[in-house]
Amino acid sequence: DKKKSKHQPAENGECIACHDPHASANKKLLVKKDAALCWDCHDNFMDKAKVKHQPAENGECISCHNPHATDQKKLLVKSSPKLCWDCHDNFLEKAKFKHDVVEDCTTCHDPHRSSEAKLLTKNISKLCFDCHEEKDIAAVKGHANAGAKSCVDCHDPHTGDDKNLLKAAAKISGTTK
């Protein structure tokens, strides 16, 4: 198999690590059902998660991961954001302007679990500064009276009608003048 990403047991021909060669009550002769099989080798990181992505919480690993081999990293069945659009609305289709990072949802969102709302990889007040320099942000005239506001109070983190991804309320309130 010439796939770029291979699951080690499948690559090594260890089929019986996951499949019963004779009989099973599970589909595809699996020895265990859903994530219970995955947790035999992988750490169950879902137990202590505060916020959980529904497919991961439901143990539906193969809805996103190929258990044998794929051309995507992390054995994904499709690349991000194509994989995300299988369940989530594609809000990028009609966007006039896009935040550069939206071409890979996992730049800001954890696909499994998080301690932050919306599965963010870290607190929103820190996340933006992974890419945007705080000194550059402070130099923008419209930010002079922003105070302790979060970036997403005025900016949409995904798309917008202008290059600054300003929300309509921020334009109306005059905080961006």
Short mmCIF file of C-alpha atoms in Angstrom, two decimals:
data_model
loop_
_atom_site.label_atom_id
_atom_site.label_comp_id
_atom_site.label_asym_id
_atom_site.label_seq_id
_atom_site.Cartn_x
_atom_site.Cartn_y
_atom_site.Cartn_z
CA ASP A 1 0.00 0.00 0.00
CA LYS A 2 1.48 3.34 -1.06
CA LYS A 3 -0.51 5.54 1.35
CA LYS A 4 1.49 8.24 3.16
CA SER A 5 0.04 7.62 6.62
CA LYS A 6 -0.27 4.05 7.87
CA HIS A 7 -1.68 2.66 11.10
CA GLN A 8 1.13 0.61 12.61
CA PRO A 9 -0.83 -2.62 13.27
CA ALA A 10 -2.24 -2.61 9.72
CA GLU A 11 1.18 -1.83 8.22
CA ASN A 12 2.73 -4.70 10.18
CA GLY A 13 0.01 -7.15 9.12
CA GLU A 14 -1.27 -7.49 12.70
CA CYS A 15 -4.88 -7.79 11.57
CA ILE A 16 -5.92 -9.89 14.57
CA ALA A 17 -5.02 -7.03 16.92
CA CYS A 18 -8.33 -5.48 15.81
CA HIS A 19 -10.18 -8.20 13.87
CA ASP A 20 -11.34 -11.64 14.93
CA PRO A 21 -10.60 -13.92 11.96
CA HIS A 22 -13.55 -16.23 12.68
CA ALA A 23 -16.54 -14.55 14.29
CA SER A 24 -17.60 -11.39 16.07
CA ALA A 25 -20.78 -9.67 17.15
CA ASN A 26 -19.26 -6.43 15.81
CA LYS A 27 -19.20 -5.14 12.24
CA LYS A 28 -16.14 -6.01 10.17
CA LEU A 29 -15.26 -8.76 12.65
CA LEU A 30 -13.84 -6.21 15.08
CA VAL A 31 -12.83 -7.59 18.48
CA LYS A 32 -14.36 -4.57 20.25
CA LYS A 33 -16.83 -1.89 19.30
CA ASP A 34 -15.98 1.72 18.36
CA ALA A 35 -13.47 3.58 20.54
CA ALA A 36 -13.19 0.72 23.04
CA LEU A 37 -10.92 -0.90 20.46
CA CYS A 38 -8.85 2.26 19.98
CA TRP A 39 -8.36 2.72 23.74
CA ASP A 40 -6.62 -0.66 23.90
CA CYS A 41 -3.55 1.02 22.39
CA HIS A 42 -4.24 4.77 22.54
CA ASP A 43 -4.71 6.79 25.73
CA ASN A 44 -8.34 7.62 26.45
CA PHE A 45 -7.95 11.39 26.50
CA MET A 46 -11.72 11.93 26.55
CA ASP A 47 -12.34 10.99 30.19
CA LYS A 48 -11.16 14.28 31.67
CA ALA A 49 -12.27 16.57 28.86
CA LYS A 50 -14.44 19.57 29.75
CA VAL A 51 -15.68 20.23 26.20
CA LYS A 52 -16.00 17.27 23.84
CA HIS A 53 -16.50 17.07 20.08
CA GLN A 54 -19.58 14.92 19.60
CA PRO A 55 -18.11 12.24 17.30
CA ALA A 56 -15.10 11.82 19.61
CA GLU A 57 -17.35 11.72 22.68
CA ASN A 58 -19.51 9.07 21.00
CA GLY A 59 -16.44 6.94 20.21
CA GLU A 60 -16.90 7.34 16.47
CA CYS A 61 -13.17 7.44 15.70
CA ILE A 62 -13.57 6.04 12.18
CA SER A 63 -15.94 8.84 11.18
CA CYS A 64 -12.76 10.96 10.89
CA HIS A 65 -9.87 8.47 10.94
CA ASN A 66 -9.10 5.58 8.62
CA PRO A 67 -7.98 2.64 10.76
CA HIS A 68 -5.66 1.25 8.08
CA ALA A 69 -4.00 3.84 5.83
CA THR A 70 -4.62 7.19 4.13
CA ASP A 71 -2.81 9.98 2.34
CA GLN A 72 -3.77 12.45 5.09
CA LYS A 73 -1.81 13.12 8.28
CA LYS A 74 -3.10 11.51 11.48
CA LEU A 75 -4.92 8.90 9.40
CA LEU A 76 -7.68 11.39 8.59
CA VAL A 77 -10.16 10.34 5.90
CA LYS A 78 -10.10 13.90 4.44
CA SER A 79 -8.09 17.04 5.02
CA SER A 80 -9.35 19.94 7.14
CA PRO A 81 -11.63 21.80 6.48
CA LYS A 82 -13.18 19.34 3.99
CA LEU A 83 -13.62 16.79 6.75
CA CYS A 84 -15.30 19.38 8.99
CA TRP A 85 -17.79 20.29 6.23
CA ASP A 86 -19.13 16.74 6.33
CA CYS A 87 -21.01 17.76 9.51
CA HIS A 88 -20.64 21.55 9.84
CA ASP A 89 -21.99 24.21 7.46
CA ASN A 90 -19.38 25.52 5.05
CA PHE A 91 -19.52 29.21 5.92
CA LEU A 92 -16.46 29.87 3.76
CA GLU A 93 -18.28 29.33 0.43
CA LYS A 94 -19.87 32.77 0.32
CA ALA A 95 -17.34 34.71 2.38
CA LYS A 96 -16.03 37.98 0.92
CA PHE A 97 -12.99 37.88 3.19
CA LYS A 98 -11.50 34.93 5.07
CA HIS A 99 -9.16 34.79 8.02
CA ASP A 100 -6.07 32.98 6.69
CA VAL A 101 -6.22 30.28 9.36
CA VAL A 102 -9.70 29.03 8.39
CA GLU A 103 -8.18 26.79 5.76
CA ASP A 104 -7.28 24.44 8.63
CA CYS A 105 -9.82 24.36 11.46
CA THR A 106 -7.33 22.62 13.76
CA THR A 107 -5.18 25.76 13.87
CA CYS A 108 -7.59 27.10 16.50
CA HIS A 109 -9.93 24.19 17.33
CA ASP A 110 -9.08 20.82 18.84
CA PRO A 111 -10.92 18.10 16.89
CA HIS A 112 -11.42 15.92 19.97
CA ARG A 113 -11.67 17.81 23.26
CA SER A 114 -10.74 21.03 25.01
CA SER A 115 -10.95 22.89 28.28
CA GLU A 116 -12.19 25.92 26.32
CA ALA A 117 -15.57 26.69 24.77
CA LYS A 118 -15.98 25.91 21.05
CA LEU A 119 -13.13 23.40 21.32
CA LEU A 120 -10.56 26.20 21.14
CA THR A 121 -6.97 25.08 21.64
CA LYS A 122 -6.46 27.81 24.24
CA ASN A 123 -8.22 30.77 25.78
CA ILE A 124 -9.47 33.17 23.11
CA SER A 125 -7.63 36.10 24.70
CA LYS A 126 -4.33 34.27 24.09
CA LEU A 127 -5.17 32.44 20.87
CA CYS A 128 -5.12 35.47 18.56
CA PHE A 129 -1.66 36.42 19.81
CA ASP A 130 -0.23 33.15 18.52
CA CYS A 131 -0.24 34.81 15.09
CA HIS A 132 -0.87 38.51 15.70
CA GLU A 133 1.78 40.54 17.52
CA GLU A 134 0.35 42.37 20.52
CA LYS A 135 2.43 45.48 19.77
CA ASP A 136 1.07 45.60 16.20
CA ILE A 137 -2.50 45.24 17.46
CA ALA A 138 -1.98 48.03 20.01
CA ALA A 139 -0.72 50.34 17.24
CA VAL A 140 -4.07 50.19 15.39
CA LYS A 141 -6.04 53.40 16.01
CA GLY A 142 -9.35 51.55 16.35
CA HIS A 143 -8.01 49.58 19.28
CA ALA A 144 -7.28 52.66 21.42
CA ASN A 145 -10.47 52.34 23.47
CA ALA A 146 -10.82 48.57 23.28
CA GLY A 147 -9.70 48.09 26.88
CA ALA A 148 -10.03 44.51 28.04
CA LYS A 149 -12.34 43.46 25.21
CA SER A 150 -11.68 40.18 23.52
CA CYS A 151 -10.71 40.33 19.84
CA VAL A 152 -13.88 38.43 18.95
CA ASP A 153 -16.06 41.15 20.51
CA CYS A 154 -15.37 43.20 17.37
CA HIS A 155 -13.83 40.75 14.88
CA ASP A 156 -15.26 37.55 13.44
CA PRO A 157 -12.52 34.91 13.77
CA HIS A 158 -13.55 33.22 10.51
CA THR A 159 -14.98 35.50 7.81
CA GLY A 160 -16.22 39.02 7.19
CA ASP A 161 -17.48 41.64 4.78
CA ASP A 162 -14.24 43.63 5.06
CA LYS A 163 -10.54 42.82 5.27
CA ASN A 164 -10.50 43.43 9.03
CA LEU A 165 -13.29 40.89 9.59
CA LEU A 166 -15.23 43.46 11.62
CA LYS A 167 -18.61 42.52 12.99
CA ALA A 168 -21.51 44.83 12.11
CA ALA A 169 -21.93 45.91 15.76
CA ALA A 170 -18.29 47.05 15.91
CA LYS A 171 -18.73 49.18 12.78
CA ILE A 172 -21.92 50.78 14.14
CA SER A 173 -20.60 51.47 17.64
CA GLY A 174 -17.70 53.44 16.24
CA THR A 175 -15.07 51.47 18.11
CA THR A 176 -13.16 51.07 14.87
CA LYS A 177 -12.80 54.71 13.89
#
